[in-house]
JSON list of C-alpha atoms and ligand atoms in Angstrom, two decimals:
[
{"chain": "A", "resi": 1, "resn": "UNK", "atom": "CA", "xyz": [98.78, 23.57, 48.64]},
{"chain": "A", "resi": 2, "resn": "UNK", "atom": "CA", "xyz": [97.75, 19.78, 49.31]},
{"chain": "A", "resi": 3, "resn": "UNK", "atom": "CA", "xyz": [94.78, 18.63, 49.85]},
{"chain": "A", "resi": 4, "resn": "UNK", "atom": "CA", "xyz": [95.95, 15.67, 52.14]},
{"chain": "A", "resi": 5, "resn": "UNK", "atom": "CA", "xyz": [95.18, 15.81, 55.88]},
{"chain": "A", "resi": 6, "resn": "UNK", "atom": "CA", "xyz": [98.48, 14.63, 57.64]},
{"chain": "A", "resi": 7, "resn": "UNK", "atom": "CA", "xyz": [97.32, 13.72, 61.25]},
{"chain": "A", "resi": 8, "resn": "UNK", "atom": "CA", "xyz": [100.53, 12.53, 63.58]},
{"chain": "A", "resi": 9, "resn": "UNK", "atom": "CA", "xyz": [99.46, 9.82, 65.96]},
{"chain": "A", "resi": 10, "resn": "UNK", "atom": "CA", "xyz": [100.73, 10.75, 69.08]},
{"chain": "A", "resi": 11, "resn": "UNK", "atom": "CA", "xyz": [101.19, 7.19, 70.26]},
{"chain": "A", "resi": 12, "resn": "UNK", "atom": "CA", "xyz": [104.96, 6.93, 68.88]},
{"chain": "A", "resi": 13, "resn": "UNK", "atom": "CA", "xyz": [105.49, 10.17, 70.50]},
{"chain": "A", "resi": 14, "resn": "UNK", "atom": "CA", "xyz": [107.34, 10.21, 73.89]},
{"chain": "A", "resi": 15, "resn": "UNK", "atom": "CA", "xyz": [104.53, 10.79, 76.29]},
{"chain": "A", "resi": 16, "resn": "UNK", "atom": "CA", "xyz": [106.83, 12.06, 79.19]},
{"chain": "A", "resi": 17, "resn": "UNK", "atom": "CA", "xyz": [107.69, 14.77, 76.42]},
{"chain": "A", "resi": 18, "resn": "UNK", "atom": "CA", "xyz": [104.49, 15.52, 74.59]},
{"chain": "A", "resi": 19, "resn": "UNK", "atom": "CA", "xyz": [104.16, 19.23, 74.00]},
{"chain": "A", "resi": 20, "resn": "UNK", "atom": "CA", "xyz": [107.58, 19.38, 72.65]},
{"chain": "A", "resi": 21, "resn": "UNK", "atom": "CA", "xyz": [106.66, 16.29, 70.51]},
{"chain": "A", "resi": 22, "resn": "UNK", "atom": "CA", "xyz": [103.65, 18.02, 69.30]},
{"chain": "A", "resi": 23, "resn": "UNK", "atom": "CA", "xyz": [105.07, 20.87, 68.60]},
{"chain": "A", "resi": 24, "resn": "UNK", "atom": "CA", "xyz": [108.05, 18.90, 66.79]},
{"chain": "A", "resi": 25, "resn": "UNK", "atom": "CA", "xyz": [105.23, 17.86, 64.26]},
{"chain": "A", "resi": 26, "resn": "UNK", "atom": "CA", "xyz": [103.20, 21.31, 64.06]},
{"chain": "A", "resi": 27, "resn": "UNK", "atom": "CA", "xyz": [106.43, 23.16, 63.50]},
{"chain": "A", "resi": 28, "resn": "UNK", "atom": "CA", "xyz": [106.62, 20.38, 60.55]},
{"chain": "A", "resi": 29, "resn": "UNK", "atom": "CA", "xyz": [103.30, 21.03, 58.46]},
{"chain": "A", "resi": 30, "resn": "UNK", "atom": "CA", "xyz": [100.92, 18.33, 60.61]},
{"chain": "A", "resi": 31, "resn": "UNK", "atom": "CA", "xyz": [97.22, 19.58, 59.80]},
{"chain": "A", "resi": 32, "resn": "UNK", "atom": "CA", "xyz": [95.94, 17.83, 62.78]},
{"chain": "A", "resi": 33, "resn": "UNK", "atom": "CA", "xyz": [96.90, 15.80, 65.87]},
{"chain": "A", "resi": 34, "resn": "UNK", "atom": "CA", "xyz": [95.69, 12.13, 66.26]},
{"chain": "A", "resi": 35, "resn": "UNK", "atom": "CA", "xyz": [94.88, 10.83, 69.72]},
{"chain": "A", "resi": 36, "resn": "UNK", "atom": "CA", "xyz": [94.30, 6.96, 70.11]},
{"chain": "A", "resi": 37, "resn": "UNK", "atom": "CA", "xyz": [91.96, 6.38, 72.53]},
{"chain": "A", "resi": 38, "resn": "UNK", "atom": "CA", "xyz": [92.06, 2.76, 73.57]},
{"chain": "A", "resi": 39, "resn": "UNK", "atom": "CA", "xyz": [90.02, 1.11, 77.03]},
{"chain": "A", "resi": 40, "resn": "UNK", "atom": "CA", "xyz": [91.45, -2.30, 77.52]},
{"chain": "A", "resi": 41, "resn": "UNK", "atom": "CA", "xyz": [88.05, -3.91, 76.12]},
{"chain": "A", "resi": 42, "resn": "UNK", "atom": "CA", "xyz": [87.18, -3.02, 72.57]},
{"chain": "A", "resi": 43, "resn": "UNK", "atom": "CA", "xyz": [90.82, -3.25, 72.08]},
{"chain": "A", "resi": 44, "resn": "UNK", "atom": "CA", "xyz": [93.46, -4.82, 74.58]},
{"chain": "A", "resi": 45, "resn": "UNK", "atom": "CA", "xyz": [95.52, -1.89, 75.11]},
{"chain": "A", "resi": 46, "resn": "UNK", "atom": "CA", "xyz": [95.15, 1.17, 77.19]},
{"chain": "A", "resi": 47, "resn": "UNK", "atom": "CA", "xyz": [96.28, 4.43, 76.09]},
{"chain": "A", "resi": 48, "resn": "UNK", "atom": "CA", "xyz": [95.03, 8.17, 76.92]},
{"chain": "A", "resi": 49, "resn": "UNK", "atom": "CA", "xyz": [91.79, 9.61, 78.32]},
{"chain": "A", "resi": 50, "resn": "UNK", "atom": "CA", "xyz": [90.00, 12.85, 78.97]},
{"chain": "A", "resi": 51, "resn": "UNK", "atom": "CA", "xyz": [92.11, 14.21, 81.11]},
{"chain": "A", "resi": 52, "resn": "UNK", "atom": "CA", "xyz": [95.15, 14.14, 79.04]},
{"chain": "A", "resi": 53, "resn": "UNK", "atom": "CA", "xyz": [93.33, 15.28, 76.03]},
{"chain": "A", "resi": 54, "resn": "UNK", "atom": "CA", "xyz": [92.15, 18.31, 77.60]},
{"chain": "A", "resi": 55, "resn": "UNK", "atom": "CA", "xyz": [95.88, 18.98, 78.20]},
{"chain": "A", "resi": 56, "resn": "UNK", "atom": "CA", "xyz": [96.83, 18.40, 74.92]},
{"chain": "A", "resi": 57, "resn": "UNK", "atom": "CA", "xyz": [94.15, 21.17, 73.77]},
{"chain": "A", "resi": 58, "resn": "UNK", "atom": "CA", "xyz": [95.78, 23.43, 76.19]},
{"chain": "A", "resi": 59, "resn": "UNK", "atom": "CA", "xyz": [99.24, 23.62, 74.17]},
{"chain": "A", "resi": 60, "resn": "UNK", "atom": "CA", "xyz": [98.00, 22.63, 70.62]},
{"chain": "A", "resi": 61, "resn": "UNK", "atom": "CA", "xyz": [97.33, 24.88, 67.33]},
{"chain": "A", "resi": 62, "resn": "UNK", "atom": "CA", "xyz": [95.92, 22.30, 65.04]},
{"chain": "A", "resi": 63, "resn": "UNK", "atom": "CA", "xyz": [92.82, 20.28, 65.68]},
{"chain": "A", "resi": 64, "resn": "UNK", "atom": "CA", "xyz": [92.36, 17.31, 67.94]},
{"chain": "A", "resi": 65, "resn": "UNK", "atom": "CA", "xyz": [91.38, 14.09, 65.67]},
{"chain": "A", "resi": 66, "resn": "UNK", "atom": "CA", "xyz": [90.28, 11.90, 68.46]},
{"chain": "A", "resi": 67, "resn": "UNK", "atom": "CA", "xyz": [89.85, 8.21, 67.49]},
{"chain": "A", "resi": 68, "resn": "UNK", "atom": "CA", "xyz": [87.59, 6.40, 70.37]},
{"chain": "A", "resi": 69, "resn": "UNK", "atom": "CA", "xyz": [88.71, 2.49, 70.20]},
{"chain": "A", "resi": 70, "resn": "UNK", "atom": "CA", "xyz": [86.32, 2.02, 72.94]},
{"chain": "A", "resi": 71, "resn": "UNK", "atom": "CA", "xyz": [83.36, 0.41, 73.94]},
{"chain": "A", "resi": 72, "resn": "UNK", "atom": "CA", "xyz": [80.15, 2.27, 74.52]},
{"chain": "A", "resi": 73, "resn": "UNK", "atom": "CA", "xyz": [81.22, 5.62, 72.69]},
{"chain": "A", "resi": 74, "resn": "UNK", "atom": "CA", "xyz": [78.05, 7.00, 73.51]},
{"chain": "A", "resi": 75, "resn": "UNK", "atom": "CA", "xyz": [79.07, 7.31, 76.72]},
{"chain": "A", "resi": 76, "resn": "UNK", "atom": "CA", "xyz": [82.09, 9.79, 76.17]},
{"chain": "A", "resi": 77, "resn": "UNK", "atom": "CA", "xyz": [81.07, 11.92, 73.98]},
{"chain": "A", "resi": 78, "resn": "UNK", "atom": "CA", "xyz": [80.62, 14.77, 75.44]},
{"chain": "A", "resi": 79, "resn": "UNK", "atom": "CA", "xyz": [83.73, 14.35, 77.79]},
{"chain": "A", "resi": 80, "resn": "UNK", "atom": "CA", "xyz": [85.77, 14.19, 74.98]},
{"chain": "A", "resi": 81, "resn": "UNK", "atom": "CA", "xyz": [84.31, 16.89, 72.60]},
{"chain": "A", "resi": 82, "resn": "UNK", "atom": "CA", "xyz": [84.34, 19.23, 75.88]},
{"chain": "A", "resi": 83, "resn": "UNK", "atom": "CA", "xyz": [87.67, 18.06, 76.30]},
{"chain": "A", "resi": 84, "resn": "UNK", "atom": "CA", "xyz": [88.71, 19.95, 73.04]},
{"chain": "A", "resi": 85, "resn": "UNK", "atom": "CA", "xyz": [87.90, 16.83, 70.41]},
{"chain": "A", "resi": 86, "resn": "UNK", "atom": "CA", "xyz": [87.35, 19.03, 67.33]},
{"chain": "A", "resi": 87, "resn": "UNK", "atom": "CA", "xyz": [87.27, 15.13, 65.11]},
{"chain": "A", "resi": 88, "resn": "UNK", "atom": "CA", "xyz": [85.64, 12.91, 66.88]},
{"chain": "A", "resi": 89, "resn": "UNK", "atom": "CA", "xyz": [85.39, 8.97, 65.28]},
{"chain": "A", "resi": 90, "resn": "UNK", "atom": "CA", "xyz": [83.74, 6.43, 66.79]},
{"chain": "A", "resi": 91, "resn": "UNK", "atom": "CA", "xyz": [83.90, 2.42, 65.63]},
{"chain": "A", "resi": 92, "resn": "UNK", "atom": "CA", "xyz": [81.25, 0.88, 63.79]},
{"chain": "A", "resi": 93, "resn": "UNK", "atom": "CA", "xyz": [81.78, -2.60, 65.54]},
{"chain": "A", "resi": 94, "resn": "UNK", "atom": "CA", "xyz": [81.16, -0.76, 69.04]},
{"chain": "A", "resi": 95, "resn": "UNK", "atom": "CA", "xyz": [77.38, 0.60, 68.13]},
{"chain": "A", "resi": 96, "resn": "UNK", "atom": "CA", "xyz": [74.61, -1.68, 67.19]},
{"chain": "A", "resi": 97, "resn": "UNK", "atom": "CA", "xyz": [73.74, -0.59, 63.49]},
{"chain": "A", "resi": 98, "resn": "UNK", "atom": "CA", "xyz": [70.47, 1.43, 64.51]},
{"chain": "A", "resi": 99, "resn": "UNK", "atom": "CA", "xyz": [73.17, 4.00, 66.72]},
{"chain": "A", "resi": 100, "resn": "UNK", "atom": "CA", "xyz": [74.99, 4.95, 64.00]},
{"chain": "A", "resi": 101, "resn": "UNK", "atom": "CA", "xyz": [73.12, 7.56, 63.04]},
{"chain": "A", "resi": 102, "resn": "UNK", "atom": "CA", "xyz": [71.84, 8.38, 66.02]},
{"chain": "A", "resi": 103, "resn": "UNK", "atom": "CA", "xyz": [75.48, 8.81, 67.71]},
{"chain": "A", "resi": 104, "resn": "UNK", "atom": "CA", "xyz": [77.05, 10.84, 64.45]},
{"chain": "A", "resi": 105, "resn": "UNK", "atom": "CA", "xyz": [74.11, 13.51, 64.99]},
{"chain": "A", "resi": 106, "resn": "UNK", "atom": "CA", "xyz": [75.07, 13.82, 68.26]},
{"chain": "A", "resi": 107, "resn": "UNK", "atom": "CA", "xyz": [78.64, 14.11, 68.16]},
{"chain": "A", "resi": 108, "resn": "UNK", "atom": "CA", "xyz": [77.82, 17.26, 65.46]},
{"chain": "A", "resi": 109, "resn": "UNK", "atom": "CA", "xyz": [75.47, 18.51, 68.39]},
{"chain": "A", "resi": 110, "resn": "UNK", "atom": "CA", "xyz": [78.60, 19.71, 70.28]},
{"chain": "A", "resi": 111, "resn": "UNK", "atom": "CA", "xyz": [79.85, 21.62, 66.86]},
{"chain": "A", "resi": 112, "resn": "UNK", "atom": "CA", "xyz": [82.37, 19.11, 65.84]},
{"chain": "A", "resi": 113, "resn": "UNK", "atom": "CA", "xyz": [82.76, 16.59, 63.23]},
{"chain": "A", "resi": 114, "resn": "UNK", "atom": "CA", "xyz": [81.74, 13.08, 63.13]},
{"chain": "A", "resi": 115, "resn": "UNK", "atom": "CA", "xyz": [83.85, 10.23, 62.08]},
{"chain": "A", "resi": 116, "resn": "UNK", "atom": "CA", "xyz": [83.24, 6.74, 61.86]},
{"chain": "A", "resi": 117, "resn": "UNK", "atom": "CA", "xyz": [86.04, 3.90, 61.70]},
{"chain": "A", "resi": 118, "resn": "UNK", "atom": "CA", "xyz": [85.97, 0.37, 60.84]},
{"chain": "A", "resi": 119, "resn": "UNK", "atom": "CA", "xyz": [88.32, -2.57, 61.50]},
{"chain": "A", "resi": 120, "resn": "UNK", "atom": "CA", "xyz": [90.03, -4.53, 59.35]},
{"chain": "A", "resi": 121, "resn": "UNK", "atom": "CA", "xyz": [87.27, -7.41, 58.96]},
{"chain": "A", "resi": 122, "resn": "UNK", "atom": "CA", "xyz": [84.50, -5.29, 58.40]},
{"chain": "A", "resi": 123, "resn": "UNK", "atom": "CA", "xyz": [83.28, -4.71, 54.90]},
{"chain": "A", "resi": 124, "resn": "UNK", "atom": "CA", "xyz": [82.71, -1.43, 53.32]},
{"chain": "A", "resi": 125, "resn": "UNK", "atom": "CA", "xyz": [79.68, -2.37, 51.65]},
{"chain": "A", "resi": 126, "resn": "UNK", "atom": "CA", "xyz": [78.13, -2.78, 55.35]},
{"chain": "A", "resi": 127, "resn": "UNK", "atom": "CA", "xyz": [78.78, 1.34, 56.23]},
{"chain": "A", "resi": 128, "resn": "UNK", "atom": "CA", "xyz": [77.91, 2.96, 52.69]},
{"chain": "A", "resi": 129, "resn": "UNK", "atom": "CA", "xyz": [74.66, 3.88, 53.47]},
{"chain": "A", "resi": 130, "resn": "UNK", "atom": "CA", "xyz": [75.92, 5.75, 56.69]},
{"chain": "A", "resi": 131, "resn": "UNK", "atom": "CA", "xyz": [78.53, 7.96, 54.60]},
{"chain": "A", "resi": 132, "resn": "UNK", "atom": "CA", "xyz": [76.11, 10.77, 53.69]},
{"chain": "A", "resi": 133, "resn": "UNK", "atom": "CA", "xyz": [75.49, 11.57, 57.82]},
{"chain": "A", "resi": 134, "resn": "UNK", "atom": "CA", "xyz": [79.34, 11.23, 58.46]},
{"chain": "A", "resi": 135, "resn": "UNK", "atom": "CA", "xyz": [82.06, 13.99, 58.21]},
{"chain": "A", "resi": 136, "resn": "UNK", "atom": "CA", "xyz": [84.92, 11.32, 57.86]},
{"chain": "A", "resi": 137, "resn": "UNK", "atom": "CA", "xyz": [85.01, 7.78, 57.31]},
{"chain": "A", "resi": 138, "resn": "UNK", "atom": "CA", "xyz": [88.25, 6.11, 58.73]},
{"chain": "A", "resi": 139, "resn": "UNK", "atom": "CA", "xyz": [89.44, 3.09, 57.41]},
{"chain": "A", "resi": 140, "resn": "UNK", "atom": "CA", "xyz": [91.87, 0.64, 59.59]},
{"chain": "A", "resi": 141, "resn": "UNK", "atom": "CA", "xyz": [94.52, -0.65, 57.86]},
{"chain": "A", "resi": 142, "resn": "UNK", "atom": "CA", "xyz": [95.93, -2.95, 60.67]},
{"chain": "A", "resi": 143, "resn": "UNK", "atom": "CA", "xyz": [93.83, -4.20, 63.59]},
{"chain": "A", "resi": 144, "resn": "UNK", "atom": "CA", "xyz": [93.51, -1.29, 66.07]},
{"chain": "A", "resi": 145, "resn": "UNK", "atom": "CA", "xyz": [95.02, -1.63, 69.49]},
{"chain": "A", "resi": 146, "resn": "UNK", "atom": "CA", "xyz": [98.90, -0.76, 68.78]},
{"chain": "A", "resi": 147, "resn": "UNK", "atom": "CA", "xyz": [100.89, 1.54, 66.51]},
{"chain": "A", "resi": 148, "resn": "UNK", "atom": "CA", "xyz": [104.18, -0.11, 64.22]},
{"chain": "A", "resi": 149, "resn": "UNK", "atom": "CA", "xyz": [102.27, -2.80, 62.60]},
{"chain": "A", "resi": 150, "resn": "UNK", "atom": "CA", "xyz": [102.04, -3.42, 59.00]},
{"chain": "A", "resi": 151, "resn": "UNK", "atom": "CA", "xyz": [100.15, -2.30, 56.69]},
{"chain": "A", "resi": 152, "resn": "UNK", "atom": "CA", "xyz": [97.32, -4.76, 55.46]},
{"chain": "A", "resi": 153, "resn": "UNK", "atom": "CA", "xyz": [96.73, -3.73, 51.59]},
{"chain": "A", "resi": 154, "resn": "UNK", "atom": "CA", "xyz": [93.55, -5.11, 51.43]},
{"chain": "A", "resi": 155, "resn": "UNK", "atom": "CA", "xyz": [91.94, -3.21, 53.54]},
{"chain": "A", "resi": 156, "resn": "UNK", "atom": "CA", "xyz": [92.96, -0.16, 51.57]},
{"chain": "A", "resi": 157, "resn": "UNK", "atom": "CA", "xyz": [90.58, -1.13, 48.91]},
{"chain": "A", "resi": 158, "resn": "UNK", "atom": "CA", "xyz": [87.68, -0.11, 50.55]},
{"chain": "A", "resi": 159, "resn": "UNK", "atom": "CA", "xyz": [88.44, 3.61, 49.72]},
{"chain": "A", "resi": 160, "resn": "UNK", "atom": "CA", "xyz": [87.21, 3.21, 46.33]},
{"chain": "A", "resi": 161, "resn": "UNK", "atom": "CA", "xyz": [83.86, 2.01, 46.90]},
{"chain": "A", "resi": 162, "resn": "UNK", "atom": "CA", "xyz": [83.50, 5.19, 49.84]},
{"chain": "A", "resi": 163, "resn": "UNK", "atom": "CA", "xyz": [84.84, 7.17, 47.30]},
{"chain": "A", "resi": 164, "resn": "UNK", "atom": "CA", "xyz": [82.92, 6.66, 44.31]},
{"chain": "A", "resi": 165, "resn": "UNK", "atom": "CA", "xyz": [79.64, 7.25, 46.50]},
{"chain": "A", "resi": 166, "resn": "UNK", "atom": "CA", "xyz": [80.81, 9.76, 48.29]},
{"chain": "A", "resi": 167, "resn": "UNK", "atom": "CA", "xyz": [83.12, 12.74, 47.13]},
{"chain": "A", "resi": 168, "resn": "UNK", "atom": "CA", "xyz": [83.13, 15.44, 49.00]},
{"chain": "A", "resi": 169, "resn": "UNK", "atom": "CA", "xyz": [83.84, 12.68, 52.82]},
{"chain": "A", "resi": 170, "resn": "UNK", "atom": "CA", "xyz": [87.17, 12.93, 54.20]},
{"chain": "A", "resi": 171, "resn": "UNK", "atom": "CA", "xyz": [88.81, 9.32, 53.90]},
{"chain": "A", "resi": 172, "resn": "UNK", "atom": "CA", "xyz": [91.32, 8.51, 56.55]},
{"chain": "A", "resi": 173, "resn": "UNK", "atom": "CA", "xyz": [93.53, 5.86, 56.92]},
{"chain": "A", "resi": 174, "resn": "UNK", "atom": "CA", "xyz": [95.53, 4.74, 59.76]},
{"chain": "A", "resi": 175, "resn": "UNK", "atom": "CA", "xyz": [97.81, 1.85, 60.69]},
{"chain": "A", "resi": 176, "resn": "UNK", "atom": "CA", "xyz": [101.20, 1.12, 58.99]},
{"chain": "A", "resi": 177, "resn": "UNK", "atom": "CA", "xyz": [101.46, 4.26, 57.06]},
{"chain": "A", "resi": 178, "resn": "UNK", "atom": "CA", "xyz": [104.33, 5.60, 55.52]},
{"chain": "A", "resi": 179, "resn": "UNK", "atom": "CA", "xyz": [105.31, 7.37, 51.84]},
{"chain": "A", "resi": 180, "resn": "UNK", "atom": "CA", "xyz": [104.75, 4.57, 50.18]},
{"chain": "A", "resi": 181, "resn": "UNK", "atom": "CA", "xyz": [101.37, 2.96, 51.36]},
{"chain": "A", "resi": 182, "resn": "UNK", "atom": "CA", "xyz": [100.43, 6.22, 52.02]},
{"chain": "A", "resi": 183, "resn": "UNK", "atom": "CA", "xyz": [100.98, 6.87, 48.10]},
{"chain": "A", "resi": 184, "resn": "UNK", "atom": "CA", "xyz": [98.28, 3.19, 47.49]},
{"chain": "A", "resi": 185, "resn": "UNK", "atom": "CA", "xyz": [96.11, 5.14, 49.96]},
{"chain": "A", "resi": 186, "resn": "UNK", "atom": "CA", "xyz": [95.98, 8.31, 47.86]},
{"chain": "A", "resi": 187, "resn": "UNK", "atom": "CA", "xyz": [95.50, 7.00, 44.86]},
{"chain": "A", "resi": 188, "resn": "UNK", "atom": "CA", "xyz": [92.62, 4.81, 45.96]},
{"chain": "A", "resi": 189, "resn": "UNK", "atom": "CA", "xyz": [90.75, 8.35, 47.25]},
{"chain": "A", "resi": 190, "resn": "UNK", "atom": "CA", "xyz": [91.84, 8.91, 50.45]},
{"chain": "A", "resi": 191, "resn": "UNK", "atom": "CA", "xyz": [92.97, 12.47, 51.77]},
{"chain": "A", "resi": 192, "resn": "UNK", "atom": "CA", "xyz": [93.84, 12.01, 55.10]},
{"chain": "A", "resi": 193, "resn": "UNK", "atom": "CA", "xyz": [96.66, 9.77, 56.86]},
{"chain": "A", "resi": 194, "resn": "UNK", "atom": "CA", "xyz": [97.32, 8.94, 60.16]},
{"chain": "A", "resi": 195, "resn": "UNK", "atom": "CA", "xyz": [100.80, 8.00, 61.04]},
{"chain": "A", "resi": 196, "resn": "UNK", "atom": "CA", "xyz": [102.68, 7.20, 64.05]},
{"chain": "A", "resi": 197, "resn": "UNK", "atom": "CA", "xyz": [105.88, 5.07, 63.52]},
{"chain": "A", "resi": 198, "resn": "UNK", "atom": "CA", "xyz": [106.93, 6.84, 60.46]},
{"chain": "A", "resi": 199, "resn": "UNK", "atom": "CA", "xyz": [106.66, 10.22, 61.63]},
{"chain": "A", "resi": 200, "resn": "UNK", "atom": "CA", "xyz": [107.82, 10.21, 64.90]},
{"chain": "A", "resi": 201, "resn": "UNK", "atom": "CA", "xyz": [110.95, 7.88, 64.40]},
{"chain": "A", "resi": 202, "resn": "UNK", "atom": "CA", "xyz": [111.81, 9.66, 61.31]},
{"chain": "A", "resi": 203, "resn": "UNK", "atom": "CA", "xyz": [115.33, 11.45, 60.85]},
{"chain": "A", "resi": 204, "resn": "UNK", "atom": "CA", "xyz": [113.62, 14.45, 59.08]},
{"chain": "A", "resi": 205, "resn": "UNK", "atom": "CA", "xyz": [110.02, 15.13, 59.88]},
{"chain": "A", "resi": 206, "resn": "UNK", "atom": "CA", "xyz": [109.68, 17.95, 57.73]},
{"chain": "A", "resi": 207, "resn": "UNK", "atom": "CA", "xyz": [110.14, 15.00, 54.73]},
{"chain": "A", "resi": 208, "resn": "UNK", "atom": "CA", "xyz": [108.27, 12.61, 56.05]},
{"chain": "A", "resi": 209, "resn": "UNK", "atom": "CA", "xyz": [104.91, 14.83, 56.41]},
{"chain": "A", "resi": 210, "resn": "UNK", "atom": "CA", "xyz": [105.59, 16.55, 53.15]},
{"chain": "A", "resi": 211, "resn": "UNK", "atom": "CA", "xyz": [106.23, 13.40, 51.37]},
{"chain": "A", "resi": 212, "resn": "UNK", "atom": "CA", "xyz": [102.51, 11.91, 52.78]},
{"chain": "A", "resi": 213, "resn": "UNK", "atom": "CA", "xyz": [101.35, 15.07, 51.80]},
{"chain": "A", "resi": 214, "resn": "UNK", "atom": "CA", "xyz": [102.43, 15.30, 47.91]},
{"chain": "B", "resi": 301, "resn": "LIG", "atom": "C1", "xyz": [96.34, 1.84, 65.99]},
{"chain": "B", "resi": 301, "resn": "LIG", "atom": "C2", "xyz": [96.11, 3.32, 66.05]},
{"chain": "B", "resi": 301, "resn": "LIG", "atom": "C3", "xyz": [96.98, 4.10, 65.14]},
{"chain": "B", "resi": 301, "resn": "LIG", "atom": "C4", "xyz": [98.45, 3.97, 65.39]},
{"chain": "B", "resi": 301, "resn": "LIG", "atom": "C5", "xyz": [99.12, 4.10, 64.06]},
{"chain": "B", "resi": 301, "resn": "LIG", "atom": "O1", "xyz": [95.35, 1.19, 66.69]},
{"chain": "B", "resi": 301, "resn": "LIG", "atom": "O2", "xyz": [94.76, 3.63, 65.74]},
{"chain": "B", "resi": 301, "resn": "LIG", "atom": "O3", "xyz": [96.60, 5.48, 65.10]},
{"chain": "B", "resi": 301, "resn": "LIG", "atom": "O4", "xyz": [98.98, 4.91, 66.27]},
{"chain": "B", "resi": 301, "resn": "LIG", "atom": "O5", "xyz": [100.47, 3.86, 64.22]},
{"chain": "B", "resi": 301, "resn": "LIG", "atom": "P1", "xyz": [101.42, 3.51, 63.00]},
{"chain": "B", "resi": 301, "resn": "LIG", "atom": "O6", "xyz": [101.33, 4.64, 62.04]},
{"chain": "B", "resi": 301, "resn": "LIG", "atom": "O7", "xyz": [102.74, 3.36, 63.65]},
{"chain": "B", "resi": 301, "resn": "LIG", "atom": "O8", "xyz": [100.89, 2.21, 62.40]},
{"chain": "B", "resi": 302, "resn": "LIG", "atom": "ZN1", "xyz": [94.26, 5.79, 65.35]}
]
């Protein structure tokens, strides 16, 4: 069995047809089901909130990976993990570096675990010390806010550094991932990919998720 934690991003699925889109994708080997998050201010979209996620928990039979691209994550916590969050990642760039800790106890509080993302501009070297409290780092490889964009290879270098310091972490990436950046991704260290585009607009879903799982 894999050790890679395929996590669908709902986003490319149809959202006027979501439990048969999630199902489409638990039927075909997802481990767990991303939900963007997104409030108009720490990124300029707006996507899907509590009420929809508690929904979602209603018909799904994998966890909820809830990624909050929000400002003031403090603040919906508990909404969210009551909600059915059973991942819940908050950004870096949205806490002032004395909450980090703080807010990744807390999450854990609620019997959950506690991810932390950064963006694209932020360095790794900044979060390292963090890793040991956190459950799952999540690194961005494209700036959050929309799903289809490309992958920025770069940014996937910042899984070795987490890596080497921390083994046992879950290292997620998300944002232009397909079999083949997924592949740079693995090989750097991580074991868990998001992916919207690729999955959802896929011909055979089944391949795609087994292919970012091998
Ligand atoms: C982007 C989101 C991603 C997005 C990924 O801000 O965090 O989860 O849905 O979409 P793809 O895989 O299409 O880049
Ligand atoms: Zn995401």
């Amino acid at each position: 069995m894999s050790n890679i934690i395929v996590s669908p991003s709902i986003l490319s699925a149809d959202f006027a047809n979501l439990e048969r889109d999630i199902k489409r994708v638990e039927k075909a080997g997802a481990d767990w089901l991303h939900i963007d998050v997104m409030d108009g201010h720490f990124v300029p979209n707006i996507t899907i909130g509590v009420p929809v996620t508690a929904s979602i928990k209603k018909v799904a039979n994998i966890p909820l990976d809830v990624h909050l691209m929000i400002e003031n994550p403090q603040k919906y916590i508990e909404p969210f993990a009551k909600a059915g969050a059973d991942i819940l990642t908050f950004h870096y760039e949205a806490v002032l570096p004395d909450e980090v800790t703080q807010l990744t106890e807390y999450i854990k509080t609620f019997g959950i675990k506690a991810g932390m993302s950064i963006k694209p501009k932020t360095p790794v070297e900044e979060v390292l010390k963090y890793l040991p409290n956190l459950d799952m780092l999540l690194i961005m490889t494209v700036e959050p806010g929309f799903g289809g964009q490309k992958f920025m290879s770069d940014c996937a270098e910042k899984i070795k550094p987490a890596r080497e310091i921390a083994p046992d972490l879950i290292i997620q990436v998300d944002g232009g991932i397909n079999a083949e950046t997924g592949k740079i991704c693995k090989n750097f260290g991580a074991n868990s990919l998001v992916a919207g585009n690729y999955i959802y607009n896929s011909e055979d879903i089944n391949r795609a998720i087994a292919l970012l799982k091998a």
